[in-house]
Amino acid sequence: MTAQLHARGDVAVLVPAAGAGLRLGPGGPKALRLLAGEPLLVHAVRRIAAAPSVRLIVVAAPAAEVDAVRALLAPVAAVIVVPGGAERQDSVAAALAVVPADVGIVLVHDAARALTPPELIESVAAAVRSGRPAVIPVLPVVDTIKEVGPAEPARPDHAPVDVVLGTVDRSVLRSVQTPQGFRRDVLAAAHASGLGAHTDDAGMVEKAGVPVTCVPGSELAMKITRPLDLVIAEALLHVT
Ligand code: CTP
Ligand code: MG
């Protein structure tokens, strides 16, 4: 079960890659969709493997694709592939379960952030190593953000519309990316406590009262979610 990468590395990277990619439209699981002729997961794993801190990579693949993903990644890097679960959190838990006890730092990194540079992996890992129990990469929010609610009273002859309830102070908001880094015991405890559904891993440890520290994110760590993101990612390939 050991698939060691950099012998001096002290970090395991868990790669949830078991999602359906519904927002990307038809074409199969997102991690296996092609970008410049290669699956997103290959782009992602190649960059993770290039980070010298990484001792181990565990990929949570769509259950029906475990063997295919193993074969796909064999020439890219030494990885462990496990079947993912119904929710992202289940996929992360399945990957965490196979990390050997002597690995003290665990990063969780979406396969969908396929162009994330190795330097960002290193900077998150370094912040955890320096004593931060939980670390997230963040970017400032560029759009103005408004809180909205349904217009009252709803007019039966019209489609429902929203009205603005207020404008949020953007200066205190951040967009959150992956990799998110954790002391292993902190992430394991958050998963064991079953703290409800969260859209990221830091949300879970945050709920448990653990301080979460921010480091600067990267535009290259964008999440490929909708069809236009694939076009943007293809253009970004030329600057990476
Ligand atoms: N993921 C996973 N297991 C799931 C759901 C998501 O491992 N049950 C992974 C995805 O493969 C992706 C990452 O979590 O790498 C972020 O999720 P998201 O961008 O939402 O991907 P999908 O769930 O595949 O896309 P969609 O929500 O559009 O279906
Ligand atoms: Mg999803």
mmCIF file of C-alpha atoms and ligand atoms in Angstrom:
data_model
loop_
_atom_site.group_PDB
_atom_site.id
_atom_site.type_symbol
_atom_site.label_atom_id
_atom_site.label_comp_id
_atom_site.label_asym_id
_atom_site.label_seq_id
_atom_site.Cartn_x
_atom_site.Cartn_y
_atom_site.Cartn_z
ATOM 1 C CA MET A 1 0.000 0.000 0.000
ATOM 2 C CA THR A 2 3.041 2.306 0.196
ATOM 3 C CA ALA A 3 3.533 4.479 -2.858
ATOM 4 C CA GLN A 4 6.286 6.774 -1.679
ATOM 5 C CA LEU A 5 7.196 9.755 -3.801
ATOM 6 C CA HIS A 6 9.834 12.089 -2.344
ATOM 7 C CA ALA A 7 11.602 10.137 0.421
ATOM 8 C CA ARG A 8 12.294 13.282 2.459
ATOM 9 C CA GLY A 9 8.728 14.575 2.088
ATOM 10 C CA ASP A 10 6.549 14.808 5.189
ATOM 11 C CA VAL A 11 3.204 15.524 3.495
ATOM 12 C CA ALA A 12 0.349 13.375 2.171
ATOM 13 C CA VAL A 13 -1.879 15.021 -0.443
ATOM 14 C CA LEU A 14 -5.434 13.702 -0.689
ATOM 15 C CA VAL A 15 -6.995 14.368 -4.097
ATOM 16 C CA PRO A 16 -10.786 14.160 -4.206
ATOM 17 C CA ALA A 17 -11.474 13.290 -7.856
ATOM 18 C CA ALA A 18 -14.695 11.287 -7.624
ATOM 19 C CA GLY A 19 -17.187 13.988 -8.589
ATOM 20 C CA ALA A 20 -19.541 13.721 -11.559
ATOM 21 C CA GLY A 21 -18.772 17.159 -12.991
ATOM 22 C CA LEU A 22 -22.436 17.961 -13.553
ATOM 23 C CA ARG A 23 -21.852 21.695 -13.985
ATOM 24 C CA LEU A 24 -19.322 21.014 -16.725
ATOM 25 C CA GLY A 25 -22.066 19.333 -18.766
ATOM 26 C CA PRO A 26 -22.147 15.889 -20.372
ATOM 27 C CA GLY A 27 -18.845 14.088 -20.913
ATOM 28 C CA GLY A 28 -18.167 11.824 -17.938
ATOM 29 C CA PRO A 29 -16.472 12.397 -14.565
ATOM 30 C CA LYS A 30 -14.748 15.790 -14.444
ATOM 31 C CA ALA A 31 -11.352 14.490 -13.316
ATOM 32 C CA LEU A 32 -11.145 12.451 -16.529
ATOM 33 C CA ARG A 33 -12.221 15.231 -18.880
ATOM 34 C CA LEU A 34 -9.490 16.348 -21.230
ATOM 35 C CA LEU A 35 -7.557 19.593 -21.153
ATOM 36 C CA ALA A 36 -5.109 19.940 -24.057
ATOM 37 C CA GLY A 37 -5.413 16.186 -24.647
ATOM 38 C CA GLU A 38 -4.792 15.045 -21.070
ATOM 39 C CA PRO A 39 -7.243 14.326 -18.230
ATOM 40 C CA LEU A 40 -7.549 17.068 -15.602
ATOM 41 C CA LEU A 41 -6.416 14.551 -12.982
ATOM 42 C CA VAL A 42 -3.129 13.969 -14.842
ATOM 43 C CA HIS A 43 -2.452 17.724 -14.931
ATOM 44 C CA ALA A 44 -3.222 17.952 -11.214
ATOM 45 C CA VAL A 45 -1.186 14.936 -10.083
ATOM 46 C CA ARG A 46 1.847 15.942 -12.172
ATOM 47 C CA ARG A 47 1.974 19.291 -10.378
ATOM 48 C CA ILE A 48 1.433 17.764 -6.927
ATOM 49 C CA ALA A 49 4.210 15.233 -7.549
ATOM 50 C CA ALA A 50 6.570 18.082 -8.451
ATOM 51 C CA ALA A 51 6.316 19.536 -4.925
ATOM 52 C CA PRO A 52 9.320 18.242 -2.942
ATOM 53 C CA SER A 53 7.397 18.095 0.381
ATOM 54 C CA VAL A 54 5.006 15.472 -0.943
ATOM 55 C CA ARG A 55 5.740 11.946 0.248
ATOM 56 C CA LEU A 56 2.396 10.413 -0.703
ATOM 57 C CA ILE A 57 -0.547 11.114 -3.028
ATOM 58 C CA VAL A 58 -3.917 9.441 -2.453
ATOM 59 C CA VAL A 59 -6.522 9.887 -5.188
ATOM 60 C CA ALA A 60 -10.220 9.237 -4.521
ATOM 61 C CA ALA A 61 -11.537 8.189 -7.935
ATOM 62 C CA PRO A 62 -15.063 7.509 -9.176
ATOM 63 C CA ALA A 63 -15.817 3.963 -7.911
ATOM 64 C CA ALA A 64 -16.301 2.598 -11.435
ATOM 65 C CA GLU A 65 -12.992 4.104 -12.619
ATOM 66 C CA VAL A 66 -10.539 2.991 -9.944
ATOM 67 C CA ASP A 67 -8.617 0.578 -12.183
ATOM 68 C CA ALA A 68 -8.669 2.999 -15.118
ATOM 69 C CA VAL A 69 -7.341 5.816 -12.911
ATOM 70 C CA ARG A 70 -4.600 3.556 -11.526
ATOM 71 C CA ALA A 71 -3.464 2.767 -15.075
ATOM 72 C CA LEU A 72 -3.746 6.403 -16.126
ATOM 73 C CA LEU A 73 -1.589 7.683 -13.272
ATOM 74 C CA ALA A 74 1.019 4.909 -13.214
ATOM 75 C CA PRO A 75 3.282 6.733 -15.698
ATOM 76 C CA VAL A 76 2.738 10.108 -13.981
ATOM 77 C CA ALA A 77 3.572 9.411 -10.323
ATOM 78 C CA ALA A 78 3.436 6.781 -7.592
ATOM 79 C CA VAL A 79 -0.074 7.176 -6.159
ATOM 80 C CA ILE A 80 -2.594 5.226 -4.122
ATOM 81 C CA VAL A 81 -6.073 5.166 -5.701
ATOM 82 C CA VAL A 82 -9.168 4.487 -3.593
ATOM 83 C CA PRO A 83 -12.872 4.582 -4.503
ATOM 84 C CA GLY A 84 -14.461 7.937 -3.615
ATOM 85 C CA GLY A 85 -17.862 8.431 -1.994
ATOM 86 C CA ALA A 86 -21.209 10.075 -2.666
ATOM 87 C CA GLU A 87 -20.153 13.495 -1.304
ATOM 88 C CA ARG A 88 -16.785 15.204 -1.540
ATOM 89 C CA GLN A 89 -16.380 14.810 2.224
ATOM 90 C CA ASP A 90 -16.825 11.016 1.861
ATOM 91 C CA SER A 91 -14.134 10.954 -0.808
ATOM 92 C CA VAL A 92 -11.738 12.862 1.452
ATOM 93 C CA ALA A 93 -12.492 10.486 4.353
ATOM 94 C CA ALA A 94 -11.816 7.442 2.138
ATOM 95 C CA ALA A 95 -8.441 8.878 1.109
ATOM 96 C CA LEU A 96 -7.519 9.922 4.657
ATOM 97 C CA ALA A 97 -8.204 6.381 5.886
ATOM 98 C CA VAL A 98 -5.198 4.953 3.991
ATOM 99 C CA VAL A 99 -2.617 7.588 5.045
ATOM 100 C CA PRO A 100 0.080 5.873 7.174
ATOM 101 C CA ALA A 101 0.217 6.931 10.828
ATOM 102 C CA ASP A 102 3.691 8.468 10.525
ATOM 103 C CA VAL A 103 2.571 11.208 8.098
ATOM 104 C CA GLY A 104 1.898 14.311 10.194
ATOM 105 C CA ILE A 105 0.785 16.834 7.546
ATOM 106 C CA VAL A 106 -2.166 16.250 5.246
ATOM 107 C CA LEU A 107 -3.229 18.500 2.360
ATOM 108 C CA VAL A 108 -6.574 18.147 0.596
ATOM 109 C CA HIS A 109 -6.515 19.285 -3.009
ATOM 110 C CA ASP A 110 -9.288 19.206 -5.625
ATOM 111 C CA ALA A 111 -8.468 17.413 -8.884
ATOM 112 C CA ALA A 112 -10.592 20.148 -10.469
ATOM 113 C CA ARG A 113 -7.876 22.737 -9.596
ATOM 114 C CA ALA A 114 -5.727 21.035 -12.172
ATOM 115 C CA LEU A 115 -3.261 23.870 -12.831
ATOM 116 C CA THR A 116 -2.304 24.607 -9.220
ATOM 117 C CA PRO A 117 1.439 25.303 -9.133
ATOM 118 C CA PRO A 118 3.730 23.159 -6.923
ATOM 119 C CA GLU A 119 4.794 26.389 -5.168
ATOM 120 C CA LEU A 120 1.317 26.794 -3.662
ATOM 121 C CA ILE A 121 1.444 23.233 -2.349
ATOM 122 C CA GLU A 122 4.806 24.050 -0.784
ATOM 123 C CA SER A 123 3.605 27.283 0.809
ATOM 124 C CA VAL A 124 0.551 25.629 2.413
ATOM 125 C CA ALA A 125 2.698 22.723 3.636
ATOM 126 C CA ALA A 126 5.286 25.139 5.041
ATOM 127 C CA ALA A 127 2.657 27.047 7.003
ATOM 128 C CA VAL A 128 1.376 23.818 8.608
ATOM 129 C CA ARG A 129 4.951 22.737 9.311
ATOM 130 C CA SER A 130 5.585 26.046 11.054
ATOM 131 C CA GLY A 131 2.866 25.212 13.587
ATOM 132 C CA ARG A 132 -0.439 26.291 12.030
ATOM 133 C CA PRO A 133 -3.031 23.526 12.561
ATOM 134 C CA ALA A 134 -5.117 24.478 9.508
ATOM 135 C CA VAL A 135 -4.133 26.573 6.470
ATOM 136 C CA ILE A 136 -6.085 27.747 3.423
ATOM 137 C CA PRO A 137 -5.024 29.637 0.270
ATOM 138 C CA VAL A 138 -7.206 32.667 -0.369
ATOM 139 C CA LEU A 139 -7.711 35.430 -2.931
ATOM 140 C CA PRO A 140 -9.507 38.765 -2.533
ATOM 141 C CA VAL A 141 -13.077 38.861 -3.836
ATOM 142 C CA VAL A 142 -13.226 40.903 -7.034
ATOM 143 C CA ASP A 143 -16.975 41.266 -7.559
ATOM 144 C CA THR A 144 -19.283 43.350 -5.405
ATOM 145 C CA ILE A 145 -21.309 40.886 -3.309
ATOM 146 C CA LYS A 146 -24.952 41.510 -2.444
ATOM 147 C CA GLU A 147 -27.336 39.675 -0.170
ATOM 148 C CA VAL A 148 -30.673 39.034 -1.898
ATOM 149 C CA GLY A 149 -34.081 37.571 -1.094
ATOM 150 C CA PRO A 150 -37.366 36.946 -2.914
ATOM 151 C CA ALA A 151 -39.359 40.066 -3.855
ATOM 152 C CA GLU A 152 -42.531 40.403 -1.753
ATOM 153 C CA PRO A 153 -45.298 40.030 -2.551
ATOM 154 C CA ALA A 154 -44.662 37.502 -5.349
ATOM 155 C CA ARG A 155 -46.756 38.360 -8.432
ATOM 156 C CA PRO A 156 -48.569 35.267 -9.668
ATOM 157 C CA ASP A 157 -48.226 36.285 -13.321
ATOM 158 C CA HIS A 158 -44.439 36.797 -13.116
ATOM 159 C CA ALA A 159 -41.421 34.556 -12.627
ATOM 160 C CA PRO A 160 -40.031 34.942 -9.105
ATOM 161 C CA VAL A 161 -37.407 37.697 -8.820
ATOM 162 C CA ASP A 162 -34.927 38.600 -6.112
ATOM 163 C CA VAL A 163 -34.418 42.011 -4.572
ATOM 164 C CA VAL A 164 -31.290 43.297 -2.865
ATOM 165 C CA LEU A 165 -31.332 43.162 0.925
ATOM 166 C CA GLY A 166 -27.878 44.650 1.391
ATOM 167 C CA THR A 167 -24.298 44.970 0.163
ATOM 168 C CA VAL A 168 -21.653 42.949 1.969
ATOM 169 C CA ASP A 169 -18.330 44.613 2.872
ATOM 170 C CA ARG A 170 -16.063 42.986 0.297
ATOM 171 C CA SER A 171 -12.832 43.989 2.022
ATOM 172 C CA VAL A 172 -13.299 41.304 4.687
ATOM 173 C CA LEU A 173 -14.235 38.543 2.240
ATOM 174 C CA ARG A 174 -11.915 36.009 0.594
ATOM 175 C CA SER A 175 -12.343 33.343 -2.065
ATOM 176 C CA VAL A 176 -10.983 30.070 -0.760
ATOM 177 C CA GLN A 177 -8.997 27.565 -2.803
ATOM 178 C CA THR A 178 -7.210 24.283 -2.285
ATOM 179 C CA PRO A 179 -4.787 22.797 -1.306
ATOM 180 C CA GLN A 180 -5.968 23.167 2.275
ATOM 181 C CA GLY A 181 -3.422 21.931 4.774
ATOM 182 C CA PHE A 182 -3.887 20.365 8.196
ATOM 183 C CA ARG A 183 -2.091 18.769 11.022
ATOM 184 C CA ARG A 184 -3.170 15.211 10.434
ATOM 185 C CA ASP A 185 -4.734 14.753 13.899
ATOM 186 C CA VAL A 186 -6.819 17.923 13.413
ATOM 187 C CA LEU A 187 -8.293 16.766 10.088
ATOM 188 C CA ALA A 188 -8.847 13.225 11.373
ATOM 189 C CA ALA A 189 -10.657 14.520 14.477
ATOM 190 C CA ALA A 190 -12.898 16.760 12.360
ATOM 191 C CA HIS A 191 -13.854 13.841 10.132
ATOM 192 C CA ALA A 192 -14.394 11.510 13.086
ATOM 193 C CA SER A 193 -16.764 13.976 14.742
ATOM 194 C CA GLY A 194 -19.107 14.039 11.722
ATOM 195 C CA LEU A 195 -19.684 17.774 11.921
ATOM 196 C CA GLY A 196 -22.230 17.957 9.097
ATOM 197 C CA ALA A 197 -21.953 18.921 5.435
ATOM 198 C CA HIS A 198 -19.286 21.456 4.404
ATOM 199 C CA THR A 199 -18.104 22.662 1.009
ATOM 200 C CA ASP A 200 -14.485 22.630 2.129
ATOM 201 C CA ASP A 201 -12.350 20.828 4.659
ATOM 202 C CA ALA A 202 -11.399 23.924 6.621
ATOM 203 C CA GLY A 203 -15.115 24.484 7.264
ATOM 204 C CA MET A 204 -15.122 21.318 9.313
ATOM 205 C CA VAL A 205 -12.131 22.124 11.491
ATOM 206 C CA GLU A 206 -13.305 25.737 11.829
ATOM 207 C CA LYS A 207 -16.580 24.400 13.275
ATOM 208 C CA ALA A 208 -14.509 22.407 15.757
ATOM 209 C CA GLY A 209 -12.959 25.689 16.987
ATOM 210 C CA VAL A 210 -9.528 25.230 15.389
ATOM 211 C CA PRO A 211 -7.906 28.468 14.112
ATOM 212 C CA VAL A 212 -7.590 28.508 10.312
ATOM 213 C CA THR A 213 -4.749 30.582 8.833
ATOM 214 C CA CYS A 214 -4.733 32.168 5.363
ATOM 215 C CA VAL A 215 -1.852 32.210 2.874
ATOM 216 C CA PRO A 216 -1.953 33.945 -0.521
ATOM 217 C CA GLY A 217 -3.663 31.795 -3.159
ATOM 218 C CA SER A 218 -2.953 31.646 -6.884
ATOM 219 C CA GLU A 219 -5.074 32.473 -9.900
ATOM 220 C CA LEU A 220 -3.707 29.287 -11.430
ATOM 221 C CA ALA A 221 -5.459 27.334 -8.666
ATOM 222 C CA MET A 222 -8.853 28.238 -10.160
ATOM 223 C CA LYS A 223 -11.459 25.479 -9.925
ATOM 224 C CA ILE A 224 -12.598 24.143 -13.275
ATOM 225 C CA THR A 225 -16.348 24.050 -12.720
ATOM 226 C CA ARG A 226 -18.245 25.295 -15.802
ATOM 227 C CA PRO A 227 -17.514 24.928 -19.539
ATOM 228 C CA LEU A 228 -15.957 28.401 -19.801
ATOM 229 C CA ASP A 229 -13.432 27.419 -17.122
ATOM 230 C CA LEU A 230 -12.008 24.789 -19.484
ATOM 231 C CA VAL A 231 -11.399 27.496 -22.079
ATOM 232 C CA ILE A 232 -9.687 29.702 -19.481
ATOM 233 C CA ALA A 233 -7.610 26.764 -18.220
ATOM 234 C CA GLU A 234 -6.452 25.953 -21.722
ATOM 235 C CA ALA A 235 -5.274 29.544 -22.126
ATOM 236 C CA LEU A 236 -3.552 29.419 -18.715
ATOM 237 C CA LEU A 237 -1.600 26.336 -19.763
ATOM 238 C CA HIS A 238 0.451 28.627 -21.962
ATOM 239 C CA VAL A 239 1.570 30.730 -18.995
ATOM 240 C CA THR A 240 2.417 27.841 -16.641
HETATM 241 N N1 CTP B 1 -15.431 15.256 -5.479
HETATM 242 C C1 CTP B 1 -15.203 13.967 -4.986
HETATM 243 N N2 CTP B 1 -16.262 13.199 -4.582
HETATM 244 C C2 CTP B 1 -17.520 13.659 -4.694
HETATM 245 C C3 CTP B 1 -17.775 14.972 -5.183
HETATM 246 C C4 CTP B 1 -16.694 15.755 -5.566
HETATM 247 O O1 CTP B 1 -14.062 13.532 -4.903
HETATM 248 N N3 CTP B 1 -18.512 12.855 -4.313
HETATM 249 C C5 CTP B 1 -14.281 16.056 -5.942
HETATM 250 C C6 CTP B 1 -14.382 16.439 -7.418
HETATM 251 O O2 CTP B 1 -13.922 15.371 -8.240
HETATM 252 C C7 CTP B 1 -13.525 17.687 -7.492
HETATM 253 C C8 CTP B 1 -13.613 18.284 -6.083
HETATM 254 O O3 CTP B 1 -14.225 17.294 -5.255
HETATM 255 O O4 CTP B 1 -12.171 17.398 -7.792
HETATM 256 C C9 CTP B 1 -14.427 19.578 -6.079
HETATM 257 O O5 CTP B 1 -15.763 19.297 -6.428
HETATM 258 P P1 CTP B 1 -16.545 19.960 -7.641
HETATM 259 O O6 CTP B 1 -15.723 21.002 -8.293
HETATM 260 O O7 CTP B 1 -17.920 20.279 -7.162
HETATM 261 O O8 CTP B 1 -16.609 18.739 -8.692
HETATM 262 P P2 CTP B 1 -17.851 17.843 -9.092
HETATM 263 O O9 CTP B 1 -18.617 17.466 -7.871
HETATM 264 O O10 CTP B 1 -17.309 16.749 -9.933
HETATM 265 O O11 CTP B 1 -18.687 18.838 -10.031
HETATM 266 P P3 CTP B 1 -20.253 19.178 -9.963
HETATM 267 O O12 CTP B 1 -20.505 19.686 -8.556
HETATM 268 O O13 CTP B 1 -20.444 20.197 -11.033
HETATM 269 O O14 CTP B 1 -20.965 17.872 -10.241
HETATM 270 MG MG MG B 2 -19.609 19.029 -6.715
#
